[in-house]
Amino acid sequence: MAKPGLLAMVVTALALVVAALALPRKVDAWFNGLSHADRKTTRLHFYFHDTLSGRKPTAVRVAEATMTDKSPTGFGVVNMIDDPLTEGPEPESPLVGRAQGFYGSVGLESVALHMNMNLVFTTPEYNGSTLSILGHNPALETYREMPIVGGTGIFRLASGVVTAKTSFLNLTTGDAVVEYKVIALHY
């Protein structure tokens, strides 16, 4: 016979699983109407400000490989980010959202990043909606392309591509401003 405390824990766990599987009514209704929905294309343009230096960095190192010789590419370094996204390249340009997630240096012989981030929008038109980016970023190349693997809010079921072009890079601090152009397909 099971102990009363263990039985209560099992029942609670099952209730949590059932609740997690149930979609909120608003999302469920949206999915039910999806078969009649047209796919939309949204194009966005903004600047990503990655600041590792100063009193208020927006990117912080959370891991580093232990190697006898430091890698010239930064291989093994992982940074957590909460970077502002702005209309223009200037830091005081109007905010359109934030890039939240992390990137890690994955190149042994070249500077290459693995990007895993959500673009969280704050403008009235897209407020609270997100685009999820997961992909390879050869950071020193002029033009980079990363896939959109999903989204929320207005961008539910998103796919598409993000292109990146560095506008500013301080090789001493690692601070960068990157121009992003987005083509998102969504319903």
mmCIF file with all atom_site columns, C-alpha atoms in Angstrom:
data_model
loop_
_atom_site.group_PDB
_atom_site.id
_atom_site.type_symbol
_atom_site.label_atom_id
_atom_site.label_alt_id
_atom_site.label_comp_id
_atom_site.label_asym_id
_atom_site.label_entity_id
_atom_site.label_seq_id
_atom_site.pdbx_PDB_ins_code
_atom_site.Cartn_x
_atom_site.Cartn_y
_atom_site.Cartn_z
_atom_site.occupancy
_atom_site.B_iso_or_equiv
_atom_site.pdbx_formal_charge
_atom_site.auth_seq_id
_atom_site.auth_comp_id
_atom_site.auth_asym_id
_atom_site.auth_atom_id
_atom_site.pdbx_PDB_model_num
ATOM 1   C CA . MET A 1 1   ? 0.000  0.000  0.000   1.00 0.00 ? 1   MET A CA 1
ATOM 2   C CA . ALA A 1 2   ? 1.350  3.406  -1.008  1.00 0.00 ? 2   ALA A CA 1
ATOM 3   C CA . LYS A 1 3   ? 1.984  6.038  1.617   1.00 0.00 ? 3   LYS A CA 1
ATOM 4   C CA . PRO A 1 4   ? -0.612 8.865  1.612   1.00 0.00 ? 4   PRO A CA 1
ATOM 5   C CA . GLY A 1 5   ? 2.074  11.493 0.888   1.00 0.00 ? 5   GLY A CA 1
ATOM 6   C CA . LEU A 1 6   ? 3.380  9.583  -2.131  1.00 0.00 ? 6   LEU A CA 1
ATOM 7   C CA . LEU A 1 7   ? -0.129 9.106  -3.573  1.00 0.00 ? 7   LEU A CA 1
ATOM 8   C CA . ALA A 1 8   ? -0.824 12.839 -3.216  1.00 0.00 ? 8   ALA A CA 1
ATOM 9   C CA . MET A 1 9   ? 2.453  13.634 -4.999  1.00 0.00 ? 9   MET A CA 1
ATOM 10  C CA . VAL A 1 10  ? 1.586  11.305 -7.898  1.00 0.00 ? 10  VAL A CA 1
ATOM 11  C CA . VAL A 1 11  ? -1.921 12.784 -8.257  1.00 0.00 ? 11  VAL A CA 1
ATOM 12  C CA . THR A 1 12  ? -0.478 16.327 -8.187  1.00 0.00 ? 12  THR A CA 1
ATOM 13  C CA . ALA A 1 13  ? 2.144  15.426 -10.796 1.00 0.00 ? 13  ALA A CA 1
ATOM 14  C CA . LEU A 1 14  ? -0.503 13.937 -13.104 1.00 0.00 ? 14  LEU A CA 1
ATOM 15  C CA . ALA A 1 15  ? -2.683 17.024 -12.703 1.00 0.00 ? 15  ALA A CA 1
ATOM 16  C CA . LEU A 1 16  ? 0.270  19.247 -13.662 1.00 0.00 ? 16  LEU A CA 1
ATOM 17  C CA . VAL A 1 17  ? 0.976  17.152 -16.776 1.00 0.00 ? 17  VAL A CA 1
ATOM 18  C CA . VAL A 1 18  ? -2.679 17.340 -17.887 1.00 0.00 ? 18  VAL A CA 1
ATOM 19  C CA . ALA A 1 19  ? -2.732 21.110 -17.276 1.00 0.00 ? 19  ALA A CA 1
ATOM 20  C CA . ALA A 1 20  ? 0.497  21.578 -19.248 1.00 0.00 ? 20  ALA A CA 1
ATOM 21  C CA . LEU A 1 21  ? -0.922 19.677 -22.222 1.00 0.00 ? 21  LEU A CA 1
ATOM 22  C CA . ALA A 1 22  ? -4.128 21.721 -22.332 1.00 0.00 ? 22  ALA A CA 1
ATOM 23  C CA . LEU A 1 23  ? -3.855 24.812 -24.533 1.00 0.00 ? 23  LEU A CA 1
ATOM 24  C CA . PRO A 1 24  ? -5.318 28.112 -23.382 1.00 0.00 ? 24  PRO A CA 1
ATOM 25  C CA . ARG A 1 25  ? -8.697 28.691 -25.053 1.00 0.00 ? 25  ARG A CA 1
ATOM 26  C CA . LYS A 1 26  ? -7.417 31.664 -27.066 1.00 0.00 ? 26  LYS A CA 1
ATOM 27  C CA . VAL A 1 27  ? -4.572 29.618 -28.590 1.00 0.00 ? 27  VAL A CA 1
ATOM 28  C CA . ASP A 1 28  ? -6.810 26.590 -29.114 1.00 0.00 ? 28  ASP A CA 1
ATOM 29  C CA . ALA A 1 29  ? -9.378 28.727 -30.974 1.00 0.00 ? 29  ALA A CA 1
ATOM 30  C CA . TRP A 1 30  ? -6.598 30.205 -33.105 1.00 0.00 ? 30  TRP A CA 1
ATOM 31  C CA . PHE A 1 31  ? -5.360 26.724 -34.089 1.00 0.00 ? 31  PHE A CA 1
ATOM 32  C CA . ASN A 1 32  ? -8.912 25.595 -34.939 1.00 0.00 ? 32  ASN A CA 1
ATOM 33  C CA . GLY A 1 33  ? -9.202 28.438 -37.466 1.00 0.00 ? 33  GLY A CA 1
ATOM 34  C CA . LEU A 1 34  ? -5.742 27.864 -38.919 1.00 0.00 ? 34  LEU A CA 1
ATOM 35  C CA . SER A 1 35  ? -6.888 25.725 -41.844 1.00 0.00 ? 35  SER A CA 1
ATOM 36  C CA . HIS A 1 36  ? -8.630 28.802 -43.297 1.00 0.00 ? 36  HIS A CA 1
ATOM 37  C CA . ALA A 1 37  ? -5.789 31.229 -42.594 1.00 0.00 ? 37  ALA A CA 1
ATOM 38  C CA . ASP A 1 38  ? -3.475 32.703 -45.201 1.00 0.00 ? 38  ASP A CA 1
ATOM 39  C CA . ARG A 1 39  ? 0.241  32.695 -44.616 1.00 0.00 ? 39  ARG A CA 1
ATOM 40  C CA . LYS A 1 40  ? 1.645  36.200 -44.094 1.00 0.00 ? 40  LYS A CA 1
ATOM 41  C CA . THR A 1 41  ? 5.077  37.645 -44.766 1.00 0.00 ? 41  THR A CA 1
ATOM 42  C CA . THR A 1 42  ? 6.518  40.250 -42.410 1.00 0.00 ? 42  THR A CA 1
ATOM 43  C CA . ARG A 1 43  ? 9.740  42.127 -43.103 1.00 0.00 ? 43  ARG A CA 1
ATOM 44  C CA . LEU A 1 44  ? 11.562 43.818 -40.233 1.00 0.00 ? 44  LEU A CA 1
ATOM 45  C CA . HIS A 1 45  ? 14.735 45.902 -40.037 1.00 0.00 ? 45  HIS A CA 1
ATOM 46  C CA . PHE A 1 46  ? 16.537 46.835 -36.810 1.00 0.00 ? 46  PHE A CA 1
ATOM 47  C CA . TYR A 1 47  ? 19.902 46.929 -35.050 1.00 0.00 ? 47  TYR A CA 1
ATOM 48  C CA . PHE A 1 48  ? 21.208 44.501 -32.422 1.00 0.00 ? 48  PHE A CA 1
ATOM 49  C CA . HIS A 1 49  ? 23.474 46.105 -29.766 1.00 0.00 ? 49  HIS A CA 1
ATOM 50  C CA . ASP A 1 50  ? 25.767 43.540 -28.088 1.00 0.00 ? 50  ASP A CA 1
ATOM 51  C CA . THR A 1 51  ? 27.677 45.242 -25.249 1.00 0.00 ? 51  THR A CA 1
ATOM 52  C CA . LEU A 1 52  ? 30.236 43.224 -23.279 1.00 0.00 ? 52  LEU A CA 1
ATOM 53  C CA . SER A 1 53  ? 32.065 46.190 -21.727 1.00 0.00 ? 53  SER A CA 1
ATOM 54  C CA . GLY A 1 54  ? 31.264 49.050 -19.361 1.00 0.00 ? 54  GLY A CA 1
ATOM 55  C CA . ARG A 1 55  ? 29.134 49.327 -16.250 1.00 0.00 ? 55  ARG A CA 1
ATOM 56  C CA . LYS A 1 56  ? 25.950 47.919 -17.817 1.00 0.00 ? 56  LYS A CA 1
ATOM 57  C CA . PRO A 1 57  ? 26.836 45.101 -20.228 1.00 0.00 ? 57  PRO A CA 1
ATOM 58  C CA . THR A 1 58  ? 24.003 43.418 -22.111 1.00 0.00 ? 58  THR A CA 1
ATOM 59  C CA . ALA A 1 59  ? 26.078 40.291 -22.791 1.00 0.00 ? 59  ALA A CA 1
ATOM 60  C CA . VAL A 1 60  ? 27.927 38.434 -20.042 1.00 0.00 ? 60  VAL A CA 1
ATOM 61  C CA . ARG A 1 61  ? 30.282 35.477 -20.187 1.00 0.00 ? 61  ARG A CA 1
ATOM 62  C CA . VAL A 1 62  ? 28.755 32.504 -18.377 1.00 0.00 ? 62  VAL A CA 1
ATOM 63  C CA . ALA A 1 63  ? 31.190 29.766 -19.455 1.00 0.00 ? 63  ALA A CA 1
ATOM 64  C CA . GLU A 1 64  ? 34.675 29.379 -20.834 1.00 0.00 ? 64  GLU A CA 1
ATOM 65  C CA . ALA A 1 65  ? 36.592 26.292 -21.893 1.00 0.00 ? 65  ALA A CA 1
ATOM 66  C CA . THR A 1 66  ? 39.607 25.380 -19.810 1.00 0.00 ? 66  THR A CA 1
ATOM 67  C CA . MET A 1 67  ? 42.465 25.021 -22.232 1.00 0.00 ? 67  MET A CA 1
ATOM 68  C CA . THR A 1 68  ? 46.213 25.315 -21.711 1.00 0.00 ? 68  THR A CA 1
ATOM 69  C CA . ASP A 1 69  ? 46.461 27.652 -24.716 1.00 0.00 ? 69  ASP A CA 1
ATOM 70  C CA . LYS A 1 70  ? 43.785 30.298 -25.192 1.00 0.00 ? 70  LYS A CA 1
ATOM 71  C CA . SER A 1 71  ? 41.998 29.869 -28.500 1.00 0.00 ? 71  SER A CA 1
ATOM 72  C CA . PRO A 1 72  ? 42.393 32.814 -30.908 1.00 0.00 ? 72  PRO A CA 1
ATOM 73  C CA . THR A 1 73  ? 38.755 32.287 -31.943 1.00 0.00 ? 73  THR A CA 1
ATOM 74  C CA . GLY A 1 74  ? 37.363 32.242 -28.390 1.00 0.00 ? 74  GLY A CA 1
ATOM 75  C CA . PHE A 1 75  ? 36.325 28.617 -28.827 1.00 0.00 ? 75  PHE A CA 1
ATOM 76  C CA . GLY A 1 76  ? 34.290 27.431 -25.835 1.00 0.00 ? 76  GLY A CA 1
ATOM 77  C CA . VAL A 1 77  ? 33.131 30.854 -24.621 1.00 0.00 ? 77  VAL A CA 1
ATOM 78  C CA . VAL A 1 78  ? 29.377 31.176 -23.949 1.00 0.00 ? 78  VAL A CA 1
ATOM 79  C CA . ASN A 1 79  ? 27.654 34.546 -23.430 1.00 0.00 ? 79  ASN A CA 1
ATOM 80  C CA . MET A 1 80  ? 24.143 35.114 -22.074 1.00 0.00 ? 80  MET A CA 1
ATOM 81  C CA . ILE A 1 81  ? 22.424 38.114 -23.709 1.00 0.00 ? 81  ILE A CA 1
ATOM 82  C CA . ASP A 1 82  ? 19.643 40.618 -23.163 1.00 0.00 ? 82  ASP A CA 1
ATOM 83  C CA . ASP A 1 83  ? 20.579 42.960 -26.005 1.00 0.00 ? 83  ASP A CA 1
ATOM 84  C CA . PRO A 1 84  ? 18.514 45.969 -27.102 1.00 0.00 ? 84  PRO A CA 1
ATOM 85  C CA . LEU A 1 85  ? 17.084 46.024 -30.613 1.00 0.00 ? 85  LEU A CA 1
ATOM 86  C CA . THR A 1 86  ? 16.713 49.552 -32.013 1.00 0.00 ? 86  THR A CA 1
ATOM 87  C CA . GLU A 1 87  ? 15.372 51.288 -35.123 1.00 0.00 ? 87  GLU A CA 1
ATOM 88  C CA . GLY A 1 88  ? 18.784 52.721 -35.988 1.00 0.00 ? 88  GLY A CA 1
ATOM 89  C CA . PRO A 1 89  ? 22.439 51.941 -35.244 1.00 0.00 ? 89  PRO A CA 1
ATOM 90  C CA . GLU A 1 90  ? 22.739 54.612 -32.534 1.00 0.00 ? 90  GLU A CA 1
ATOM 91  C CA . PRO A 1 91  ? 22.292 53.377 -28.927 1.00 0.00 ? 91  PRO A CA 1
ATOM 92  C CA . GLU A 1 92  ? 19.734 56.139 -28.265 1.00 0.00 ? 92  GLU A CA 1
ATOM 93  C CA . SER A 1 93  ? 17.619 55.127 -31.282 1.00 0.00 ? 93  SER A CA 1
ATOM 94  C CA . PRO A 1 94  ? 14.041 54.042 -30.392 1.00 0.00 ? 94  PRO A CA 1
ATOM 95  C CA . LEU A 1 95  ? 13.812 50.563 -28.873 1.00 0.00 ? 95  LEU A CA 1
ATOM 96  C CA . VAL A 1 96  ? 11.846 47.932 -30.852 1.00 0.00 ? 96  VAL A CA 1
ATOM 97  C CA . GLY A 1 97  ? 12.600 44.957 -28.613 1.00 0.00 ? 97  GLY A CA 1
ATOM 98  C CA . ARG A 1 98  ? 15.308 42.803 -27.049 1.00 0.00 ? 98  ARG A CA 1
ATOM 99  C CA . ALA A 1 99  ? 17.356 39.790 -28.114 1.00 0.00 ? 99  ALA A CA 1
ATOM 100 C CA . GLN A 1 100 ? 17.346 37.339 -25.209 1.00 0.00 ? 100 GLN A CA 1
ATOM 101 C CA . GLY A 1 101 ? 19.218 34.052 -25.129 1.00 0.00 ? 101 GLY A CA 1
ATOM 102 C CA . PHE A 1 102 ? 22.832 33.019 -25.567 1.00 0.00 ? 102 PHE A CA 1
ATOM 103 C CA . TYR A 1 103 ? 25.573 32.487 -28.083 1.00 0.00 ? 103 TYR A CA 1
ATOM 104 C CA . GLY A 1 104 ? 28.643 30.331 -27.931 1.00 0.00 ? 104 GLY A CA 1
ATOM 105 C CA . SER A 1 105 ? 31.890 30.326 -29.849 1.00 0.00 ? 105 SER A CA 1
ATOM 106 C CA . VAL A 1 106 ? 31.959 27.057 -31.820 1.00 0.00 ? 106 VAL A CA 1
ATOM 107 C CA . GLY A 1 107 ? 34.798 27.603 -34.302 1.00 0.00 ? 107 GLY A CA 1
ATOM 108 C CA . LEU A 1 108 ? 38.238 26.138 -33.663 1.00 0.00 ? 108 LEU A CA 1
ATOM 109 C CA . GLU A 1 109 ? 39.790 27.727 -36.752 1.00 0.00 ? 109 GLU A CA 1
ATOM 110 C CA . SER A 1 110 ? 37.469 30.652 -37.482 1.00 0.00 ? 110 SER A CA 1
ATOM 111 C CA . VAL A 1 111 ? 35.237 32.952 -35.469 1.00 0.00 ? 111 VAL A CA 1
ATOM 112 C CA . ALA A 1 112 ? 31.850 31.256 -35.595 1.00 0.00 ? 112 ALA A CA 1
ATOM 113 C CA . LEU A 1 113 ? 28.977 31.517 -33.147 1.00 0.00 ? 113 LEU A CA 1
ATOM 114 C CA . HIS A 1 114 ? 26.047 29.262 -32.394 1.00 0.00 ? 114 HIS A CA 1
ATOM 115 C CA . MET A 1 115 ? 23.095 31.633 -31.788 1.00 0.00 ? 115 MET A CA 1
ATOM 116 C CA . ASN A 1 116 ? 20.109 30.621 -29.681 1.00 0.00 ? 116 ASN A CA 1
ATOM 117 C CA . MET A 1 117 ? 17.905 33.631 -29.003 1.00 0.00 ? 117 MET A CA 1
ATOM 118 C CA . ASN A 1 118 ? 14.424 35.015 -28.955 1.00 0.00 ? 118 ASN A CA 1
ATOM 119 C CA . LEU A 1 119 ? 13.742 38.383 -30.522 1.00 0.00 ? 119 LEU A CA 1
ATOM 120 C CA . VAL A 1 120 ? 11.166 39.823 -28.103 1.00 0.00 ? 120 VAL A CA 1
ATOM 121 C CA . PHE A 1 121 ? 9.304  42.767 -29.635 1.00 0.00 ? 121 PHE A CA 1
ATOM 122 C CA . THR A 1 122 ? 7.979  45.739 -27.644 1.00 0.00 ? 122 THR A CA 1
ATOM 123 C CA . THR A 1 123 ? 6.550  48.035 -30.330 1.00 0.00 ? 123 THR A CA 1
ATOM 124 C CA . PRO A 1 124 ? 2.751  48.468 -30.248 1.00 0.00 ? 124 PRO A CA 1
ATOM 125 C CA . GLU A 1 125 ? 2.249  46.465 -33.464 1.00 0.00 ? 125 GLU A CA 1
ATOM 126 C CA . TYR A 1 126 ? 4.219  43.401 -32.266 1.00 0.00 ? 126 TYR A CA 1
ATOM 127 C CA . ASN A 1 127 ? 4.262  43.859 -28.468 1.00 0.00 ? 127 ASN A CA 1
ATOM 128 C CA . GLY A 1 128 ? 4.982  40.578 -26.685 1.00 0.00 ? 128 GLY A CA 1
ATOM 129 C CA . SER A 1 129 ? 5.442  38.612 -29.901 1.00 0.00 ? 129 SER A CA 1
ATOM 130 C CA . THR A 1 130 ? 8.688  36.713 -30.422 1.00 0.00 ? 130 THR A CA 1
ATOM 131 C CA . LEU A 1 131 ? 10.784 35.157 -33.153 1.00 0.00 ? 131 LEU A CA 1
ATOM 132 C CA . SER A 1 132 ? 13.119 32.287 -32.231 1.00 0.00 ? 132 SER A CA 1
ATOM 133 C CA . ILE A 1 133 ? 16.511 32.147 -33.934 1.00 0.00 ? 133 ILE A CA 1
ATOM 134 C CA . LEU A 1 134 ? 18.718 29.065 -33.804 1.00 0.00 ? 134 LEU A CA 1
ATOM 135 C CA . GLY A 1 135 ? 21.716 28.765 -36.053 1.00 0.00 ? 135 GLY A CA 1
ATOM 136 C CA . HIS A 1 136 ? 25.263 29.309 -37.237 1.00 0.00 ? 136 HIS A CA 1
ATOM 137 C CA . ASN A 1 137 ? 26.712 32.838 -37.315 1.00 0.00 ? 137 ASN A CA 1
ATOM 138 C CA . PRO A 1 138 ? 30.172 33.178 -38.925 1.00 0.00 ? 138 PRO A CA 1
ATOM 139 C CA . ALA A 1 139 ? 30.579 36.516 -37.132 1.00 0.00 ? 139 ALA A CA 1
ATOM 140 C CA . LEU A 1 140 ? 33.424 38.022 -39.161 1.00 0.00 ? 140 LEU A CA 1
ATOM 141 C CA . GLU A 1 141 ? 31.833 37.425 -42.553 1.00 0.00 ? 141 GLU A CA 1
ATOM 142 C CA . THR A 1 142 ? 30.152 40.443 -44.115 1.00 0.00 ? 142 THR A CA 1
ATOM 143 C CA . TYR A 1 143 ? 26.774 38.775 -44.636 1.00 0.00 ? 143 TYR A CA 1
ATOM 144 C CA . ARG A 1 144 ? 25.339 36.075 -42.370 1.00 0.00 ? 144 ARG A CA 1
ATOM 145 C CA . GLU A 1 145 ? 22.075 34.181 -42.533 1.00 0.00 ? 145 GLU A CA 1
ATOM 146 C CA . MET A 1 146 ? 20.327 32.424 -39.650 1.00 0.00 ? 146 MET A CA 1
ATOM 147 C CA . PRO A 1 147 ? 17.036 30.502 -39.614 1.00 0.00 ? 147 PRO A CA 1
ATOM 148 C CA . ILE A 1 148 ? 13.849 31.490 -37.823 1.00 0.00 ? 148 ILE A CA 1
ATOM 149 C CA . VAL A 1 149 ? 12.640 28.284 -36.169 1.00 0.00 ? 149 VAL A CA 1
ATOM 150 C CA . GLY A 1 150 ? 9.438  29.513 -34.528 1.00 0.00 ? 150 GLY A CA 1
ATOM 151 C CA . GLY A 1 151 ? 7.602  32.351 -32.879 1.00 0.00 ? 151 GLY A CA 1
ATOM 152 C CA . THR A 1 152 ? 4.794  33.409 -30.587 1.00 0.00 ? 152 THR A CA 1
ATOM 153 C CA . GLY A 1 153 ? 1.977  35.959 -30.604 1.00 0.00 ? 153 GLY A CA 1
ATOM 154 C CA . ILE A 1 154 ? 1.603  37.503 -34.047 1.00 0.00 ? 154 ILE A CA 1
ATOM 155 C CA . PHE A 1 155 ? 4.454  35.259 -35.213 1.00 0.00 ? 155 PHE A CA 1
ATOM 156 C CA . ARG A 1 156 ? 2.960  31.871 -34.244 1.00 0.00 ? 156 ARG A CA 1
ATOM 157 C CA . LEU A 1 157 ? 4.339  29.026 -36.368 1.00 0.00 ? 157 LEU A CA 1
ATOM 158 C CA . ALA A 1 158 ? 6.942  31.372 -37.870 1.00 0.00 ? 158 ALA A CA 1
ATOM 159 C CA . SER A 1 159 ? 9.688  30.306 -40.210 1.00 0.00 ? 159 SER A CA 1
ATOM 160 C CA . GLY A 1 160 ? 11.995 32.366 -42.314 1.00 0.00 ? 160 GLY A CA 1
ATOM 161 C CA . VAL A 1 161 ? 15.412 33.917 -42.257 1.00 0.00 ? 161 VAL A CA 1
ATOM 162 C CA . VAL A 1 162 ? 17.361 36.621 -40.441 1.00 0.00 ? 162 VAL A CA 1
ATOM 163 C CA . THR A 1 163 ? 20.314 38.251 -42.149 1.00 0.00 ? 163 THR A CA 1
ATOM 164 C CA . ALA A 1 164 ? 23.027 39.986 -40.155 1.00 0.00 ? 164 ALA A CA 1
ATOM 165 C CA . LYS A 1 165 ? 25.654 42.531 -41.178 1.00 0.00 ? 165 LYS A CA 1
ATOM 166 C CA . THR A 1 166 ? 28.034 44.077 -38.663 1.00 0.00 ? 166 THR A CA 1
ATOM 167 C CA . SER A 1 167 ? 27.797 47.882 -38.543 1.00 0.00 ? 167 SER A CA 1
ATOM 168 C CA . PHE A 1 168 ? 30.318 48.368 -35.728 1.00 0.00 ? 168 PHE A CA 1
ATOM 169 C CA . LEU A 1 169 ? 32.790 46.074 -33.957 1.00 0.00 ? 169 LEU A CA 1
ATOM 170 C CA . ASN A 1 170 ? 35.324 46.954 -31.262 1.00 0.00 ? 170 ASN A CA 1
ATOM 171 C CA . LEU A 1 171 ? 37.925 44.181 -31.437 1.00 0.00 ? 171 LEU A CA 1
ATOM 172 C CA . THR A 1 172 ? 39.269 45.116 -27.985 1.00 0.00 ? 172 THR A CA 1
ATOM 173 C CA . THR A 1 173 ? 35.996 44.956 -26.018 1.00 0.00 ? 173 THR A CA 1
ATOM 174 C CA . GLY A 1 174 ? 33.922 42.732 -28.316 1.00 0.00 ? 174 GLY A CA 1
ATOM 175 C CA . ASP A 1 175 ? 31.114 45.320 -28.365 1.00 0.00 ? 175 ASP A CA 1
ATOM 176 C CA . ALA A 1 176 ? 29.162 45.205 -31.628 1.00 0.00 ? 176 ALA A CA 1
ATOM 177 C CA . VAL A 1 177 ? 26.206 46.742 -33.429 1.00 0.00 ? 177 VAL A CA 1
ATOM 178 C CA . VAL A 1 178 ? 24.710 44.419 -36.026 1.00 0.00 ? 178 VAL A CA 1
ATOM 179 C CA . GLU A 1 179 ? 22.119 45.284 -38.663 1.00 0.00 ? 179 GLU A CA 1
ATOM 180 C CA . TYR A 1 180 ? 19.363 42.666 -38.827 1.00 0.00 ? 180 TYR A CA 1
ATOM 181 C CA . LYS A 1 181 ? 16.890 42.170 -41.661 1.00 0.00 ? 181 LYS A CA 1
ATOM 182 C CA . VAL A 1 182 ? 14.083 39.689 -41.074 1.00 0.00 ? 182 VAL A CA 1
ATOM 183 C CA . ILE A 1 183 ? 11.749 37.889 -43.450 1.00 0.00 ? 183 ILE A CA 1
ATOM 184 C CA . ALA A 1 184 ? 9.230  35.955 -41.358 1.00 0.00 ? 184 ALA A CA 1
ATOM 185 C CA . LEU A 1 185 ? 6.487  33.707 -42.713 1.00 0.00 ? 185 LEU A CA 1
ATOM 186 C CA . HIS A 1 186 ? 3.656  33.194 -40.239 1.00 0.00 ? 186 HIS A CA 1
ATOM 187 C CA . TYR A 1 187 ? -0.125 32.890 -39.901 1.00 0.00 ? 187 TYR A CA 1
#
